[in-house]
Short mmCIF file of C-alpha atoms in Angstrom, two decimals:
data_model
loop_
_atom_site.label_atom_id
_atom_site.label_comp_id
_atom_site.label_asym_id
_atom_site.label_seq_id
_atom_site.Cartn_x
_atom_site.Cartn_y
_atom_site.Cartn_z
CA UNK A 175 17.53 -20.37 -87.18
CA UNK A 176 16.10 -23.89 -86.98
CA UNK A 177 15.89 -25.56 -83.60
CA UNK A 178 18.53 -28.15 -82.74
CA UNK A 179 17.06 -31.59 -82.08
CA UNK A 180 18.64 -34.78 -80.81
CA UNK A 181 17.71 -38.06 -82.45
CA UNK A 182 18.70 -41.11 -80.40
CA UNK A 183 19.63 -44.26 -82.32
CA UNK A 184 19.97 -47.27 -80.09
CA UNK A 185 21.22 -48.89 -77.97
CA UNK A 186 18.81 -51.60 -79.18
CA UNK A 187 17.70 -50.37 -82.54
CA UNK A 188 16.41 -52.45 -85.45
CA UNK A 189 19.02 -50.87 -87.69
CA UNK A 190 22.00 -52.21 -85.86
CA UNK A 191 23.02 -55.73 -85.04
CA UNK A 192 25.07 -54.67 -82.07
CA UNK A 193 24.18 -52.52 -79.08
CA UNK A 194 25.64 -49.05 -79.37
CA UNK A 195 24.14 -45.63 -78.85
CA UNK A 196 24.32 -42.78 -81.36
CA UNK A 197 23.08 -39.31 -80.55
CA UNK A 198 22.45 -37.44 -83.79
CA UNK A 199 22.23 -33.67 -83.34
CA UNK A 200 20.13 -32.34 -86.19
CA UNK A 201 18.93 -29.00 -87.47
CA UNK A 202 15.95 -29.72 -89.66
CA UNK A 203 17.15 -32.50 -91.97
CA UNK A 204 20.83 -31.72 -91.55
CA UNK A 205 23.12 -33.55 -89.14
CA UNK A 206 25.27 -31.09 -87.20
CA UNK A 207 26.77 -33.32 -84.55
CA UNK A 208 27.25 -36.89 -83.42
CA UNK A 209 27.93 -38.50 -80.07
CA UNK A 210 28.72 -42.16 -79.77
CA UNK A 211 28.30 -44.03 -76.53
CA UNK A 212 29.58 -47.56 -76.28
CA UNK A 213 30.22 -50.00 -73.46
CA UNK A 214 27.36 -52.43 -74.00
CA UNK A 215 29.74 -54.96 -75.41
CA UNK A 216 32.71 -54.93 -73.08
CA UNK A 217 33.47 -58.42 -71.83
CA UNK A 218 36.88 -57.99 -70.22
CA UNK A 219 38.69 -60.20 -72.72
CA UNK A 220 42.18 -58.83 -72.10
CA UNK A 221 41.91 -59.61 -68.39
CA UNK A 222 40.33 -63.02 -69.03
CA UNK A 223 43.19 -63.82 -71.37
CA UNK A 224 45.64 -63.56 -68.46
CA UNK A 225 43.85 -66.47 -66.81
CA UNK A 226 44.12 -68.74 -69.84
CA UNK A 227 47.05 -70.66 -71.31
CA UNK A 228 48.55 -69.55 -74.61
CA UNK A 229 46.58 -72.23 -76.47
CA UNK A 230 43.29 -71.31 -74.78
CA UNK A 231 43.88 -67.60 -75.40
CA UNK A 232 43.51 -68.25 -79.13
CA UNK A 233 39.99 -69.61 -78.60
CA UNK A 234 39.17 -66.60 -76.46
CA UNK A 235 40.36 -63.95 -78.93
CA UNK A 236 38.48 -65.80 -81.66
CA UNK A 237 35.32 -64.85 -79.76
CA UNK A 238 36.19 -61.14 -79.69
CA UNK A 239 34.38 -60.87 -82.99
CA UNK A 240 32.41 -63.40 -84.95
CA UNK A 241 33.03 -61.77 -88.31
CA UNK A 242 36.81 -61.36 -88.08
CA UNK A 243 37.07 -64.62 -86.16
CA UNK A 244 40.33 -65.63 -87.79
CA UNK A 245 42.01 -62.20 -87.88
CA UNK A 246 42.31 -61.95 -84.11
CA UNK A 247 43.66 -65.51 -83.71
CA UNK A 248 46.25 -64.98 -86.48
CA UNK A 249 47.46 -61.74 -84.89
CA UNK A 250 47.47 -63.42 -81.48
CA UNK A 251 49.48 -66.49 -82.52
CA UNK A 252 51.92 -64.25 -84.38
CA UNK A 253 52.43 -62.27 -81.18
CA UNK A 254 53.05 -65.49 -79.22
CA UNK A 255 55.43 -66.73 -81.92
CA UNK A 256 57.23 -63.39 -81.85
CA UNK A 257 57.55 -63.53 -78.06
CA UNK A 258 58.77 -67.11 -78.00
CA UNK A 259 60.91 -67.03 -81.19
CA UNK A 260 58.97 -69.95 -82.65
CA UNK A 261 59.69 -71.04 -86.21
CA UNK A 262 56.60 -71.77 -88.28
CA UNK A 263 56.62 -74.33 -91.16
CA UNK A 264 56.08 -72.80 -94.60
CA UNK A 265 52.92 -74.81 -95.27
CA UNK A 266 51.29 -73.16 -92.25
CA UNK A 267 51.74 -69.70 -93.79
CA UNK A 268 49.79 -70.67 -96.90
CA UNK A 269 46.98 -72.27 -94.88
CA UNK A 270 46.68 -69.16 -92.70
CA UNK A 271 46.40 -66.97 -95.78
CA UNK A 272 43.73 -69.20 -97.34
CA UNK A 273 41.57 -69.07 -94.20
CA UNK A 274 42.18 -65.33 -93.75
CA UNK A 275 41.22 -64.50 -97.32
CA UNK A 276 38.13 -66.72 -97.31
CA UNK A 277 37.10 -64.80 -94.22
CA UNK A 278 37.70 -61.51 -95.99
CA UNK A 279 35.40 -62.56 -98.83
CA UNK A 280 32.65 -63.58 -96.43
CA UNK A 281 33.04 -60.40 -94.38
CA UNK A 282 32.97 -58.08 -97.40
CA UNK A 283 29.93 -59.90 -98.81
CA UNK A 284 28.26 -59.54 -95.44
CA UNK A 285 28.96 -55.81 -95.42
CA UNK A 286 27.77 -55.40 -99.00
CA UNK A 287 24.49 -57.11 -98.13
CA UNK A 288 23.99 -55.02 -95.01
CA UNK A 289 24.84 -51.85 -96.96
CA UNK A 290 22.08 -52.74 -99.38
CA UNK A 291 19.77 -53.25 -96.42
CA UNK A 292 20.68 -49.84 -94.97
CA UNK A 293 19.98 -48.21 -98.33
CA UNK A 294 16.56 -49.83 -98.33
CA UNK A 295 17.66 -52.05 -101.22
CA UNK A 296 16.84 -55.43 -99.72
CA UNK A 297 17.25 -57.26 -103.04
CA UNK A 298 20.99 -56.63 -102.80
CA UNK A 299 20.99 -58.00 -99.26
CA UNK A 300 19.23 -61.24 -100.22
CA UNK A 301 21.26 -61.86 -103.36
CA UNK A 302 24.62 -61.16 -101.75
CA UNK A 303 23.93 -63.30 -98.70
CA UNK A 304 22.84 -66.14 -100.91
CA UNK A 305 26.28 -66.27 -102.50
CA UNK A 306 27.96 -65.75 -99.13
CA UNK A 307 26.62 -69.15 -98.14
CA UNK A 308 28.99 -70.89 -100.55
CA UNK A 309 31.97 -69.32 -98.73
CA UNK A 310 30.60 -70.53 -95.41
CA UNK A 311 30.19 -74.01 -96.90
CA UNK A 312 33.85 -73.98 -97.91
CA UNK A 313 34.77 -72.95 -94.39
CA UNK A 314 32.67 -75.72 -92.92
CA UNK A 315 34.34 -78.22 -95.22
CA UNK A 316 37.88 -77.11 -94.36
CA UNK A 317 37.55 -76.29 -90.67
CA UNK A 318 34.41 -78.00 -89.42
CA UNK A 319 32.44 -74.91 -88.49
CA UNK A 320 30.68 -72.16 -90.42
CA UNK A 321 32.17 -69.44 -88.19
CA UNK A 322 34.71 -69.61 -85.37
CA UNK A 323 37.08 -71.85 -87.25
CA UNK A 324 39.52 -72.73 -84.43
CA UNK A 325 42.29 -73.20 -87.00
CA UNK A 326 45.14 -71.25 -85.44
CA UNK A 327 47.49 -72.32 -82.69
CA UNK A 328 50.88 -70.98 -81.62
CA UNK A 329 53.40 -72.59 -83.94
CA UNK A 330 51.00 -73.84 -86.58
CA UNK A 331 47.44 -74.64 -87.54
CA UNK A 332 45.16 -77.30 -86.12
CA UNK A 333 44.04 -78.87 -89.39
CA UNK A 334 45.67 -79.35 -92.75
CA UNK A 335 44.02 -78.55 -96.07
CA UNK A 336 43.98 -81.97 -97.71
CA UNK A 337 45.11 -82.33 -101.37
CA UNK A 338 41.83 -84.03 -102.29
CA UNK A 339 39.87 -80.99 -101.04
CA UNK A 340 41.72 -78.47 -103.21
CA UNK A 341 39.85 -79.09 -106.53
CA UNK A 342 36.52 -78.69 -104.75
CA UNK A 343 37.55 -75.41 -103.14
CA UNK A 344 38.84 -74.09 -106.47
CA UNK A 345 35.60 -75.04 -108.21
CA UNK A 346 33.53 -73.17 -105.61
CA UNK A 347 35.82 -70.15 -105.91
CA UNK A 348 35.42 -70.14 -109.69
CA UNK A 349 31.68 -70.27 -109.18
CA UNK A 350 31.97 -67.18 -106.98
CA UNK A 351 33.71 -65.04 -109.63
CA UNK A 352 30.57 -64.68 -111.75
CA UNK A 353 28.27 -63.40 -108.98
CA UNK A 354 31.05 -61.09 -107.75
CA UNK A 355 31.35 -59.63 -111.24
CA UNK A 356 27.57 -59.25 -111.23
CA UNK A 357 27.71 -57.26 -107.97
CA UNK A 358 30.59 -55.15 -109.25
CA UNK A 359 28.69 -54.24 -112.41
CA UNK A 360 25.48 -53.73 -110.45
CA UNK A 361 27.13 -51.28 -108.06
CA UNK A 362 29.04 -49.46 -110.78
CA UNK A 363 26.03 -49.16 -113.11
CA UNK A 364 23.02 -48.90 -110.81
CA UNK A 365 21.63 -45.33 -110.81
CA UNK A 366 19.86 -45.85 -107.46
CA UNK A 367 23.07 -46.88 -105.69
CA UNK A 368 24.88 -43.99 -107.38
CA UNK A 369 22.30 -41.52 -106.16
CA UNK A 370 22.47 -42.79 -102.59
CA UNK A 371 26.23 -43.26 -102.21
CA UNK A 372 28.15 -40.94 -104.55
CA UNK A 373 29.44 -37.86 -102.78
CA UNK A 374 27.95 -39.06 -99.50
CA UNK A 375 30.03 -39.24 -96.32
CA UNK A 376 33.26 -38.03 -97.86
CA UNK A 377 36.46 -38.53 -95.89
CA UNK A 378 39.45 -36.67 -97.27
CA UNK A 379 42.96 -38.06 -97.29
CA UNK A 380 44.01 -35.60 -94.59
CA UNK A 381 41.09 -36.57 -92.34
CA UNK A 382 42.03 -40.24 -92.68
CA UNK A 383 45.61 -39.44 -91.67
CA UNK A 384 44.45 -37.24 -88.77
CA UNK A 385 42.15 -39.89 -87.37
CA UNK A 386 44.53 -42.76 -88.15
CA UNK A 387 41.79 -44.69 -89.94
CA UNK A 388 42.64 -48.11 -91.33
CA UNK A 389 41.62 -50.73 -93.84
CA UNK A 390 39.16 -50.18 -96.69
CA UNK A 391 38.05 -46.91 -95.06
CA UNK A 392 41.54 -45.48 -95.54
CA UNK A 393 42.15 -47.11 -98.92
CA UNK A 394 38.93 -45.64 -100.33
CA UNK A 395 40.34 -42.17 -99.60
CA UNK A 396 43.59 -42.83 -101.42
CA UNK A 397 45.74 -43.78 -98.43
CA UNK A 398 47.64 -46.85 -99.54
CA UNK A 399 47.89 -48.65 -96.23
CA UNK A 400 47.70 -52.42 -95.95
CA UNK A 401 49.50 -54.49 -93.34
CA UNK A 402 49.66 -57.39 -95.75
CA UNK A 403 51.99 -55.36 -97.98
CA UNK A 404 53.64 -53.10 -95.39
CA UNK A 405 54.62 -55.82 -92.92
CA UNK A 406 54.24 -59.06 -94.88
CA UNK A 407 53.06 -61.88 -92.65
CA UNK A 408 51.55 -65.31 -93.36
CA UNK A 409 52.02 -65.93 -97.10
CA UNK A 410 51.29 -62.40 -98.33
CA UNK A 411 54.92 -61.72 -99.18
CA UNK A 412 55.09 -64.94 -101.22
CA UNK A 413 52.18 -64.45 -103.61
CA UNK A 414 51.32 -61.85 -106.22
CA UNK A 415 48.51 -59.38 -105.51
CA UNK A 416 47.93 -55.67 -105.36
CA UNK A 417 46.47 -53.16 -102.91
CA UNK A 418 43.17 -51.66 -104.10
CA UNK A 419 42.72 -47.94 -103.56
CA UNK A 420 40.23 -45.32 -104.68
CA UNK A 421 40.36 -41.54 -104.59
CA UNK A 422 37.08 -39.96 -103.54
CA UNK A 423 36.55 -41.36 -100.05
CA UNK A 424 32.75 -41.47 -100.30
CA UNK A 425 30.51 -44.45 -99.54
CA UNK A 426 30.53 -45.46 -103.21
CA UNK A 427 34.32 -45.74 -103.25
CA UNK A 428 34.31 -47.75 -100.04
CA UNK A 429 31.90 -50.18 -101.67
CA UNK A 430 33.97 -50.44 -104.83
CA UNK A 431 37.20 -50.98 -102.86
CA UNK A 432 35.61 -53.82 -100.92
CA UNK A 433 34.22 -55.49 -104.04
CA UNK A 434 37.53 -55.27 -105.91
CA UNK A 435 39.37 -56.59 -102.86
CA UNK A 436 37.34 -59.77 -103.05
CA UNK A 437 38.78 -60.45 -106.52
CA UNK A 438 42.29 -59.97 -105.09
CA UNK A 439 41.39 -62.38 -102.28
CA UNK A 440 40.36 -65.01 -104.79
CA UNK A 441 43.68 -64.47 -106.60
CA UNK A 442 45.61 -64.94 -103.34
CA UNK A 443 43.67 -68.09 -102.38
CA UNK A 444 44.23 -69.70 -105.78
CA UNK A 445 47.98 -69.06 -105.64
CA UNK A 446 48.15 -70.39 -102.08
CA UNK A 447 46.23 -73.53 -103.03
CA UNK A 448 48.65 -74.15 -105.92
CA UNK A 449 51.56 -73.79 -103.52
CA UNK A 450 49.91 -76.16 -101.04
CA UNK A 451 50.13 -78.91 -103.70
CA UNK A 452 53.93 -78.67 -103.76
CA UNK A 453 55.00 -77.35 -100.35
CA UNK A 454 55.28 -80.38 -98.05
CA UNK A 455 55.75 -80.40 -94.35
CA UNK A 456 54.10 -80.57 -91.01
CA UNK A 457 51.45 -78.04 -90.11
CA UNK A 458 52.56 -77.64 -86.53
CA UNK A 459 55.94 -77.02 -84.94
CA UNK A 460 54.65 -78.11 -81.51
CA UNK A 461 56.29 -75.49 -79.30
CA UNK A 462 56.79 -76.79 -75.78
CA UNK A 463 57.22 -73.53 -73.87
CA UNK A 464 57.12 -69.80 -74.51
CA UNK A 465 60.24 -68.13 -73.18
CA UNK A 466 60.02 -64.80 -71.31
CA UNK A 467 59.74 -61.76 -73.52
CA UNK A 468 57.16 -59.81 -75.42
CA UNK A 469 55.87 -59.99 -78.94
CA UNK A 470 53.58 -58.23 -81.36
CA UNK A 471 51.37 -59.53 -84.13
CA UNK A 472 49.69 -57.70 -87.00
CA UNK A 473 47.02 -58.91 -89.30
CA UNK A 474 45.03 -57.08 -91.93
CA UNK A 475 41.48 -57.94 -90.92
CA UNK A 476 38.62 -57.16 -93.35
CA UNK A 477 38.18 -53.82 -91.53
CA UNK A 478 41.85 -52.87 -91.16
CA UNK A 479 44.86 -53.69 -89.08
CA UNK A 480 44.40 -55.87 -86.00
CA UNK A 481 47.21 -55.53 -83.50
CA UNK A 482 48.02 -57.87 -80.61
CA UNK A 483 50.68 -57.48 -77.96
CA UNK A 484 51.58 -60.33 -75.63
CA UNK A 485 54.07 -60.43 -72.78
CA UNK A 486 55.24 -63.76 -71.43
CA UNK A 487 57.09 -64.39 -68.17
CA UNK A 488 58.06 -67.96 -69.03
CA UNK A 489 54.94 -69.60 -67.59
CA UNK A 490 52.16 -70.98 -69.76
CA UNK A 491 50.00 -67.85 -69.46
CA UNK A 492 50.36 -64.34 -70.87
CA UNK A 493 51.12 -61.67 -68.24
CA UNK A 494 49.66 -58.96 -70.44
CA UNK A 495 47.59 -59.19 -73.57
CA UNK A 496 46.68 -56.03 -75.44
CA UNK A 497 44.31 -55.94 -78.39
CA UNK A 498 43.66 -53.10 -80.76
CA UNK A 499 41.00 -53.58 -83.38
CA UNK A 500 40.57 -51.46 -86.53
CA UNK A 501 37.11 -50.14 -85.64
CA UNK A 502 38.66 -48.38 -82.67
CA UNK A 503 40.35 -46.06 -85.18
CA UNK A 504 37.59 -46.11 -87.81
CA UNK A 505 34.51 -45.32 -85.74
CA UNK A 506 35.59 -41.77 -84.71
CA UNK A 507 35.79 -40.80 -88.41
CA UNK A 508 31.97 -40.96 -88.39
CA UNK A 509 31.98 -37.60 -86.67
CA UNK A 510 33.44 -35.82 -89.67
CA UNK A 511 31.84 -38.01 -92.32
CA UNK A 512 28.28 -37.49 -91.09
CA UNK A 513 28.56 -33.71 -90.61
CA UNK A 514 26.25 -31.72 -92.85
CA UNK A 515 24.58 -34.80 -94.38
CA UNK A 516 20.87 -35.58 -94.23
CA UNK A 517 19.39 -37.91 -91.62
CA UNK A 518 18.48 -40.50 -94.25
CA UNK A 519 22.10 -40.72 -95.36
CA UNK A 520 23.44 -40.90 -91.81
CA UNK A 521 22.63 -44.61 -91.49
CA UNK A 522 24.70 -45.67 -94.49
CA UNK A 523 27.54 -43.32 -93.49
CA UNK A 524 27.68 -44.79 -89.99
CA UNK A 525 27.70 -48.26 -91.53
CA UNK A 526 30.22 -47.44 -94.25
CA UNK A 527 33.30 -47.91 -92.08
CA UNK A 528 31.97 -51.39 -91.28
CA UNK A 529 32.01 -50.72 -87.55
CA UNK A 530 32.48 -53.63 -85.20
CA UNK A 531 31.77 -52.68 -81.62
CA UNK A 532 32.58 -56.04 -80.11
CA UNK A 533 36.11 -55.58 -81.48
CA UNK A 534 36.34 -52.01 -80.27
CA UNK A 535 35.31 -52.23 -76.64
CA UNK A 536 38.43 -53.07 -74.77
CA UNK A 537 38.13 -50.95 -71.65
CA UNK A 538 35.55 -49.83 -69.14
CA UNK A 539 35.85 -47.94 -65.85
CA UNK A 540 32.95 -47.83 -63.43
CA UNK A 541 32.61 -45.82 -60.25
CA UNK A 542 31.73 -48.39 -57.57
CA UNK A 543 29.46 -46.01 -55.64
CA UNK A 544 27.50 -44.30 -58.39
CA UNK A 545 27.74 -47.22 -60.88
CA UNK A 546 28.39 -44.74 -63.66
CA UNK A 547 31.22 -44.66 -66.13
CA UNK A 548 34.02 -43.05 -64.19
CA UNK A 549 36.36 -42.07 -66.99
CA UNK A 550 35.32 -39.55 -69.57
CA UNK A 551 37.47 -38.22 -72.36
CA UNK A 552 39.21 -35.44 -70.34
CA UNK A 553 40.13 -38.03 -67.69
CA UNK A 554 41.54 -40.33 -70.32
CA UNK A 555 43.59 -37.52 -71.83
CA UNK A 556 44.98 -36.62 -68.41
CA UNK A 557 45.84 -40.26 -67.66
CA UNK A 558 47.59 -40.50 -71.00
CA UNK A 559 49.60 -37.34 -70.30
CA UNK A 560 50.57 -38.59 -66.85
CA UNK A 561 51.74 -41.88 -68.30
CA UNK A 562 53.85 -40.11 -70.91
CA UNK A 563 55.45 -38.03 -68.15
CA UNK A 564 56.13 -41.16 -66.12
CA UNK A 565 57.73 -42.96 -69.05
CA UNK A 566 59.89 -39.96 -69.80
CA UNK A 567 61.10 -39.81 -66.20
CA UNK A 568 61.88 -43.52 -66.28
CA UNK A 569 63.88 -43.11 -69.47
CA UNK A 570 65.59 -40.06 -68.02
CA UNK A 571 64.44 -37.81 -70.82
CA UNK A 572 63.14 -34.32 -70.23
CA UNK A 573 60.88 -33.34 -73.06
CA UNK A 574 58.51 -30.41 -73.44
CA UNK A 575 55.66 -30.68 -70.97
CA UNK A 576 52.53 -31.85 -72.78
CA UNK A 577 49.37 -29.93 -72.19
CA UNK A 578 46.23 -30.13 -74.28
CA UNK A 579 44.45 -27.57 -72.21
CA UNK A 580 42.53 -30.13 -70.17
CA UNK A 581 41.47 -28.93 -66.72
CA UNK A 582 42.93 -31.17 -64.05
CA UNK B 111 -6.03 -74.72 -78.42
CA UNK B 112 -6.71 -71.34 -76.92
CA UNK B 113 -7.17 -68.24 -79.00
CA UNK B 114 -3.91 -66.70 -77.66
CA UNK B 115 -1.78 -69.73 -78.50
CA UNK B 116 -3.30 -69.95 -81.96
CA UNK B 117 -2.63 -66.27 -82.63
CA UNK B 118 0.88 -66.51 -81.17
CA UNK B 119 2.06 -69.52 -83.13
CA UNK B 120 0.59 -68.67 -86.50
CA UNK B 121 3.10 -65.97 -87.33
CA UNK B 122 5.95 -65.39 -84.91
CA UNK B 123 7.15 -61.81 -84.75
CA UNK B 124 10.70 -61.97 -83.53
CA UNK B 125 12.64 -59.25 -81.75
CA UNK B 126 16.35 -59.86 -81.67
CA UNK B 127 18.30 -58.49 -78.73
CA UNK B 128 22.05 -58.72 -78.95
CA UNK B 129 23.70 -58.58 -75.55
CA UNK B 130 27.46 -58.44 -75.41
CA UNK B 131 27.65 -60.89 -78.27
CA UNK B 132 30.52 -61.47 -80.68
CA UNK B 133 28.12 -60.86 -83.61
CA UNK B 134 28.26 -64.41 -84.77
CA UNK B 135 24.89 -65.57 -83.47
CA UNK B 136 23.38 -62.29 -84.68
CA UNK B 137 24.69 -62.87 -88.17
CA UNK B 138 23.46 -66.46 -88.16
CA UNK B 139 20.02 -65.23 -87.04
CA UNK B 140 19.95 -62.91 -90.06
CA UNK B 141 21.20 -65.81 -92.16
CA UNK B 142 18.03 -67.71 -91.28
CA UNK B 143 16.06 -64.98 -93.07
CA UNK B 144 18.12 -65.01 -96.27
CA UNK B 145 17.32 -67.15 -99.31
CA UNK B 146 18.93 -70.46 -98.40
CA UNK B 147 16.98 -70.90 -95.15
CA UNK B 148 14.25 -68.30 -95.63
CA UNK B 149 12.34 -68.57 -92.36
CA UNK B 150 9.96 -65.87 -93.56
CA UNK B 151 8.19 -68.65 -95.46
CA UNK B 152 6.83 -69.78 -92.10
CA UNK B 153 5.67 -66.32 -91.14
CA UNK B 154 8.63 -65.49 -88.93
CA UNK B 155 9.64 -61.88 -89.34
CA UNK B 156 12.08 -59.69 -87.47
CA UNK B 157 10.36 -56.67 -85.95
CA UNK B 158 11.89 -53.38 -84.92
CA UNK B 159 10.43 -53.01 -81.47
CA UNK B 160 9.88 -55.32 -78.52
CA UNK B 161 6.34 -53.95 -78.30
CA UNK B 162 5.47 -55.74 -81.53
CA UNK B 163 7.13 -59.01 -80.61
CA UNK B 164 5.95 -62.53 -79.77
CA UNK B 165 9.45 -63.92 -79.42
CA UNK B 166 12.51 -62.40 -77.76
CA UNK B 167 15.74 -63.81 -79.16
CA UNK B 168 18.74 -63.25 -76.90
CA UNK B 169 22.28 -63.65 -78.12
CA UNK B 170 25.57 -63.25 -76.33
CA UNK B 171 26.52 -63.05 -72.71
CA UNK B 172 25.15 -59.94 -71.01
CA UNK B 173 27.50 -57.53 -69.29
CA UNK B 174 26.80 -55.20 -66.38
CA UNK B 175 25.56 -52.46 -68.66
CA UNK B 176 23.37 -54.51 -70.99
CA UNK B 177 21.88 -56.80 -68.31
CA UNK B 178 19.99 -53.83 -66.82
CA UNK B 179 18.61 -52.97 -70.24
CA UNK B 180 17.63 -56.59 -70.82
CA UNK B 181 15.32 -56.46 -67.79
CA UNK B 182 13.75 -53.24 -69.11
CA UNK B 183 13.20 -54.78 -72.53
CA UNK B 184 11.58 -57.86 -70.99
CA UNK B 185 9.26 -55.70 -68.88
CA UNK B 186 8.22 -53.77 -72.00
CA UNK B 187 7.33 -56.92 -73.93
CA UNK B 188 3.64 -57.69 -74.39
CA UNK B 189 2.89 -60.97 -72.61
CA UNK B 190 2.83 -63.84 -73.35
CA UNK B 191 6.32 -63.59 -74.81
CA UNK B 192 8.53 -66.53 -75.64
CA UNK B 193 12.19 -66.09 -74.75
CA UNK B 194 14.87 -68.04 -76.61
CA UNK B 195 18.54 -67.91 -75.62
CA UNK B 196 20.55 -68.39 -78.81
CA UNK B 197 24.13 -69.57 -78.52
CA UNK B 198 26.24 -70.90 -75.70
CA UNK B 199 27.00 -67.40 -74.37
CA UNK B 200 23.34 -66.60 -73.78
CA UNK B 201 22.75 -70.04 -72.27
CA UNK B 202 25.64 -70.23 -69.83
CA UNK B 203 28.17 -67.47 -70.45
CA UNK B 204 30.46 -69.81 -72.40
CA UNK B 205 34.13 -68.80 -72.43
CA UNK B 206 33.39 -65.44 -70.77
CA UNK B 207 32.30 -66.99 -67.47
CA UNK B 208 34.36 -65.48 -64.68
CA UNK B 209 34.97 -62.14 -66.36
CA UNK B 210 34.67 -59.08 -64.11
CA UNK B 211 32.16 -57.42 -66.42
CA UNK B 212 29.89 -60.31 -67.36
CA UNK B 213 26.66 -60.83 -65.44
CA UNK B 214 25.11 -64.14 -64.41
CA UNK B 215 23.48 -66.30 -67.12
CA UNK B 216 20.34 -64.64 -68.50
CA UNK B 217 18.02 -67.30 -67.05
CA UNK B 218 18.78 -65.81 -63.61
CA UNK B 219 17.30 -62.49 -64.75
CA UNK B 220 14.29 -63.39 -66.82
CA UNK B 221 12.43 -66.64 -67.53
CA UNK B 222 13.85 -68.38 -70.60
CA UNK B 223 11.69 -70.84 -72.54
CA UNK B 224 14.27 -72.43 -74.81
CA UNK B 225 18.03 -72.80 -74.75
CA UNK B 226 19.81 -73.23 -78.05
CA UNK B 227 23.47 -74.00 -77.42
CA UNK B 228 26.20 -73.89 -80.05
CA UNK B 229 28.96 -71.49 -80.94
CA UNK B 230 27.22 -70.36 -83.08
CA UNK B 231 24.21 -72.67 -83.53
CA UNK B 232 23.69 -73.60 -87.17
CA UNK B 233 20.69 -72.04 -88.94
CA UNK B 234 19.15 -75.51 -89.20
CA UNK B 235 19.35 -75.80 -85.42
CA UNK B 236 17.59 -72.47 -85.00
CA UNK B 237 14.73 -73.47 -87.29
CA UNK B 238 14.45 -76.81 -85.53
CA UNK B 239 14.32 -75.04 -82.15
CA UNK B 240 11.48 -72.79 -83.27
CA UNK B 241 9.54 -75.75 -84.68
CA UNK B 242 9.92 -77.62 -81.39
CA UNK B 243 8.89 -74.55 -79.46
CA UNK B 244 5.73 -74.08 -81.52
CA UNK B 245 4.80 -77.71 -80.91
CA UNK B 246 5.37 -77.26 -77.20
CA UNK B 247 3.23 -74.14 -77.13
CA UNK B 248 0.44 -76.00 -78.86
CA UNK B 249 0.73 -78.70 -76.21
CA UNK B 250 1.73 -81.47 -78.60
#
């Protein structure tokens, strides 16, 4: 029997942009286990948010992640609007969708480029990122910044998309269709990409459901889940588009799903821009106060569903702000996807869910004396069980006592 | 111009260390390498290990966990090493100042040679910063 070896990847590794630590357990060339250690990226955003006003909170959640930097704000302002029963003008919905979809295109192109880089196919990286620049230019033209657009605010958006800008945006989008078709054909026809990605890192439909994975990761395995269709928000219920799914759940299918989604995004943006020509109105309802209550906001970020919960007590600050990002659900699927694969394929499998650790890291617990992480997974499970018990007692319901066999 | 400065400034080998960043500065740093900006024309390449590096690029505010590692990385770097703080978070802490898990600004931990504010700084700004830094190293 071959000896079991541990290969550390990270926390500061040339392969990854973000600090995170993977422990690959290998037997020979085969991966037999994976541990993920995170915590290098926790900034205490939920707590900071309680010290900021509702308008400032939007700028803060924008800086949760630089790649989905409009998904978090949209989910956040929707949560505030839900809590305060704020009506939003129709024009705002279309503008939010345009910004959100432009972001999806830039994020998927970014992933496609990095995937090429992880495969050792740097030509793909350079070509894809070259065309990504035109999306960033559009963003700079509309919002004033290449990333971190600062467009959203509770009750509206901060800037309008001017009628004279629309032809220019449409022209750039049309220019993007040709390179996107090139990438689609390249991925579908290229024997090298086939060899490296087909049948690699397979996630079955049942595994996706068990792990609760979201976004393109789930859709590539045939789970038709998309917040834009399931709980229509912004303008997604008002335009015509379809959810892209694939069946095999390997890295190849994840790539194809992401590429085809970009075409859908272009379709959505063009319809929204047409609507913007006719739908008049202000772009801000100027809410004066947020009444007490709580609200939730969903948004389908490029990686899956972003969820925000906000509770207001009638002051100008949230009392509680909870964020759940899609990578939190997607990253654990690495454990099953990477099992039994070779070390060389592990990098692309770990990258295939498009992990985003700055989105994921929402909690940390440190022992003040030893300065070590105080809560490990059994502790978390026990805390969760205790909370369930407490809630049941509060509601006056006696259910079966939960026990996952964790030593107390 | 001394031999060291000449060797250092001719081709800058850059090691990029992302602290608790939001990814944005990191992506813009990679953007500098891609065809539109293409900093590799000037001999700037990203290297995989701090032991090969002339320049240490820092991005993001550093939290309690990563600040300790930052010190280790700086100690491992072959000297002289030029340290550039990219983005407002690395310079001052930006919007995260006051968080329970964010450390002091990086310049309190290690000597920083250049601050490059912006959220995120544009690729043009990054190239301009490196050009200015090279001129400063050469004593111009």
